Structure formats: C-alpha cells, structure tokens
C-alpha cells in the first residue's frame, strides 16, 4: 500500500507528541477500515520509541500479557504480570510520570468485547494521573459509530477526555 499526502496529519501528531512531554495528551483517530490510520500513526512516530498495541478480540489476560511484553521490549521496563487491563494501564501511567512516551491502542472499540468496564476504568485512571503524566495516548478505531459513542456520547465515561480528534478521510 502506498502512502500519500498525510503531511498535515503527521505534523499535527508530532506537535501533540511534543506537548505530551509536559502534559498527558489523548488523541482519538477514526476513519473507515483500510484507509491508512495505522500506517499514518506508525509514520508519525517512526523516529521515537512508541508502544503500539492492537486490541484484538482476545481474553483480557492474553491482551495484558502481550502488552506487558511490548512495553518490556520498547521501553525496557519490566512492570510485572497483569491479568487486569485497568491495572496494567495504571502501571503504564505510572511509568509515564517519569518518562515521556507514546502509547497507541489500535482498534480500541474492541475492548467492548473484552471487558466493557474498561472504558469507565480508563476514565478513572486517566483523570487521576493525567496531570502528572507525560503520556501521549493515541487511541485509534475503525468502527466510527462505536468510537463516536465512546468519546462523544455525554453518557459515556470517556466523553470529553480527548485532547485532539482526527477523522481520517480518503
């Protein structure tokens, strides 16, 4: 797949990444499948260490194990073993209090199939830690209706938490 004309999006993502060195940032990226969201993210952050994690429809314990291994490989942090994603995110937020880095959660809407309470747990963790954190959290999803509900429905726990939103178009 060729990569075309995403200069402004890459520049914006890089500006947000620089802001995260002082204050935690949460960026939400949506767009239909196969439009290049993941490629855009990987291009934007290719010159810095970043943790990229694809949220598959797997057990919560298996997802935790996979993310712990990626954190270990990319950041050199041995954070232990987890079976609870909220506890793992909390540990990652603690790392970000002393180290600026980018965490990408791709196909974020899939958490609904893993453990629906993750969204409210993430709200609590984000709210408690964002002021002391240097995390650049990039959340990506391709099912627009679900992502919109998670982040734009006033009744949902992550409503109003995103510091930036991108809808990627063809």
Short mmCIF file of C-alpha atoms in Angstrom, two decimals:
data_model
loop_
_atom_site.label_atom_id
_atom_site.label_comp_id
_atom_site.label_asym_id
_atom_site.label_seq_id
_atom_site.Cartn_x
_atom_site.Cartn_y
_atom_site.Cartn_z
CA UNK A 1 0.00 0.00 0.00
CA UNK A 2 1.38 3.41 -0.96
CA UNK A 3 1.29 6.29 1.48
CA UNK A 4 0.05 9.62 0.12
CA UNK A 5 -0.28 13.18 1.32
CA UNK A 6 -0.70 12.91 5.08
CA UNK A 7 1.81 15.68 5.84
CA UNK A 8 -0.58 17.86 7.83
CA UNK A 9 -1.79 14.91 9.93
CA UNK A 10 1.80 13.81 10.66
CA UNK A 11 2.76 17.37 11.63
CA UNK A 12 -0.26 17.63 13.95
CA UNK A 13 0.51 14.27 15.59
CA UNK A 14 4.13 15.36 16.07
CA UNK A 15 3.02 18.64 17.69
CA UNK A 16 0.77 16.70 20.06
CA UNK A 17 3.62 14.31 20.87
CA UNK A 18 5.83 17.28 21.80
CA UNK A 19 3.06 18.67 24.05
CA UNK A 20 2.91 15.35 25.88
CA UNK A 21 6.41 15.97 27.28
CA UNK A 22 4.72 18.47 29.64
CA UNK A 23 1.11 17.26 29.91
CA UNK A 24 -0.59 14.00 29.04
CA UNK A 25 -2.41 14.04 25.71
CA UNK A 26 -5.22 11.78 24.48
CA UNK A 27 -5.73 11.74 20.74
CA UNK A 28 -8.59 9.84 19.10
CA UNK A 29 -8.21 8.80 15.45
CA UNK A 30 -11.12 7.38 13.48
CA UNK A 31 -11.73 6.52 9.85
CA UNK A 32 -13.04 3.65 7.83
CA UNK A 33 -11.13 0.39 7.50
CA UNK A 34 -8.13 0.18 5.15
CA UNK A 35 -7.77 3.95 4.85
CA UNK A 36 -4.28 4.11 6.39
CA UNK A 37 -4.82 5.07 10.04
CA UNK A 38 -2.28 2.60 11.38
CA UNK A 39 0.24 3.47 8.69
CA UNK A 40 -0.23 7.17 9.46
CA UNK A 41 0.42 6.54 13.16
CA UNK A 42 3.49 4.42 12.50
CA UNK A 43 4.90 7.04 10.11
CA UNK A 44 4.23 9.89 12.53
CA UNK A 45 6.09 8.18 15.37
CA UNK A 46 8.74 6.22 13.47
CA UNK A 47 11.59 8.35 14.84
CA UNK A 48 10.70 7.89 18.51
CA UNK A 49 10.16 4.83 20.67
CA UNK A 50 6.46 4.17 20.87
CA UNK A 51 4.36 1.33 22.17
CA UNK A 52 1.94 0.11 19.51
CA UNK A 53 -0.76 -2.30 20.64
CA UNK A 54 -3.54 -3.85 18.57
CA UNK A 55 -6.61 -4.63 20.69
CA UNK A 56 -7.74 -7.98 19.38
CA UNK A 57 -10.87 -9.82 20.41
CA UNK A 58 -8.99 -11.98 22.91
CA UNK A 59 -9.16 -12.64 26.62
CA UNK A 60 -8.20 -9.77 28.90
CA UNK A 61 -5.37 -11.85 30.38
CA UNK A 62 -3.86 -12.60 26.97
CA UNK A 63 -4.08 -8.94 25.92
CA UNK A 64 -2.32 -7.93 29.15
CA UNK A 65 0.44 -10.47 28.58
CA UNK A 66 1.02 -9.21 25.04
CA UNK A 67 1.10 -5.52 26.08
CA UNK A 68 3.46 -6.20 29.00
CA UNK A 69 5.88 -7.86 26.56
CA UNK A 70 5.71 -4.91 24.14
CA UNK A 71 6.30 -2.42 26.99
CA UNK A 72 9.30 -4.51 28.07
CA UNK A 73 10.73 -4.59 24.55
CA UNK A 74 10.12 -0.94 23.61
CA UNK A 75 10.60 0.90 26.90
CA UNK A 76 12.91 -1.53 28.69
CA UNK A 77 10.51 -1.56 31.65
CA UNK A 78 9.75 -4.81 33.44
CA UNK A 79 6.41 -3.95 35.00
CA UNK A 80 5.41 -7.43 36.14
CA UNK A 81 2.48 -9.60 35.14
CA UNK A 82 -1.13 -8.48 34.85
CA UNK A 83 -4.48 -10.11 34.17
CA UNK A 84 -6.45 -6.87 34.52
CA UNK A 85 -6.15 -4.28 31.77
CA UNK A 86 -7.08 -1.34 34.05
CA UNK A 87 -4.27 -2.30 36.46
CA UNK A 88 -1.87 -2.55 33.54
CA UNK A 89 -2.90 0.87 32.20
CA UNK A 90 -2.41 2.27 35.70
CA UNK A 91 1.14 0.84 35.77
CA UNK A 92 1.82 2.33 32.32
CA UNK A 93 0.54 5.72 33.51
CA UNK A 94 2.94 5.49 36.44
CA UNK A 95 5.86 4.91 34.05
CA UNK A 96 4.75 7.99 32.11
CA UNK A 97 5.18 10.15 35.21
CA UNK A 98 8.94 9.77 34.84
CA UNK A 99 9.28 9.01 31.12
CA UNK A 100 7.62 10.66 28.12
CA UNK A 101 6.43 8.14 25.53
CA UNK A 102 3.61 7.37 23.12
CA UNK A 103 1.14 4.53 23.64
CA UNK A 104 -1.05 3.59 20.68
CA UNK A 105 -4.15 1.48 21.30
CA UNK A 106 -5.39 0.41 17.86
CA UNK A 107 -8.95 -0.88 17.33
CA UNK A 108 -9.79 0.47 20.78
CA UNK A 109 -13.52 -0.23 20.36
CA UNK A 110 -12.71 -3.96 20.66
CA UNK A 111 -12.38 -3.51 24.42
CA UNK A 112 -16.18 -3.67 24.46
CA UNK A 113 -15.86 -7.38 23.64
CA UNK A 114 -13.07 -7.94 26.18
CA UNK A 115 -14.38 -6.15 29.26
CA UNK A 116 -16.92 -3.34 28.88
CA UNK A 117 -15.94 -1.79 32.21
CA UNK A 118 -12.51 -0.91 30.78
CA UNK A 119 -13.91 2.38 29.45
CA UNK A 120 -15.03 3.58 32.89
CA UNK A 121 -11.85 2.22 34.50
CA UNK A 122 -9.78 4.14 31.95
CA UNK A 123 -11.71 7.32 32.73
CA UNK A 124 -10.83 6.95 36.40
CA UNK A 125 -7.16 6.13 35.71
CA UNK A 126 -6.83 8.97 33.18
CA UNK A 127 -8.46 11.54 35.45
CA UNK A 128 -6.30 10.57 38.43
CA UNK A 129 -3.00 10.53 36.52
CA UNK A 130 -3.14 12.90 33.54
CA UNK A 131 -1.88 15.97 35.39
CA UNK A 132 1.37 14.25 36.45
CA UNK A 133 1.76 12.14 33.32
CA UNK A 134 3.83 12.65 30.19
CA UNK A 135 1.91 10.07 28.16
CA UNK A 136 0.95 10.62 24.55
CA UNK A 137 -2.03 8.26 24.36
CA UNK A 138 -3.23 7.68 20.80
CA UNK A 139 -6.49 5.78 20.51
CA UNK A 140 -7.46 4.52 17.08
CA UNK A 141 -10.58 2.77 15.84
CA UNK A 142 -12.21 1.90 12.55
CA UNK A 143 -15.81 1.39 13.61
CA UNK A 144 -16.81 5.03 13.58
CA UNK A 145 -20.20 4.61 15.25
CA UNK A 146 -18.67 2.79 18.24
CA UNK A 147 -15.74 5.20 18.56
CA UNK A 148 -18.10 8.15 18.34
CA UNK A 149 -20.29 6.68 21.08
CA UNK A 150 -17.27 6.01 23.34
CA UNK A 151 -15.83 9.54 23.02
CA UNK A 152 -18.72 11.83 22.01
CA UNK A 153 -21.76 10.49 23.86
CA UNK A 154 -22.28 12.56 27.02
CA UNK A 155 -23.42 9.44 28.84
CA UNK A 156 -20.14 7.58 28.23
CA UNK A 157 -17.21 7.69 30.68
CA UNK A 158 -14.55 8.83 28.17
CA UNK A 159 -16.66 11.73 26.90
CA UNK A 160 -14.64 14.96 26.91
CA UNK A 161 -11.32 13.26 27.73
CA UNK A 162 -9.72 13.50 24.27
CA UNK A 163 -7.43 16.49 23.80
CA UNK A 164 -7.47 16.02 20.00
CA UNK A 165 -9.57 14.14 17.45
CA UNK A 166 -8.87 13.20 13.85
CA UNK A 167 -11.24 11.69 11.32
CA UNK A 168 -9.04 10.30 8.56
CA UNK A 169 -10.53 10.59 5.10
CA UNK A 170 -9.52 9.02 1.78
#
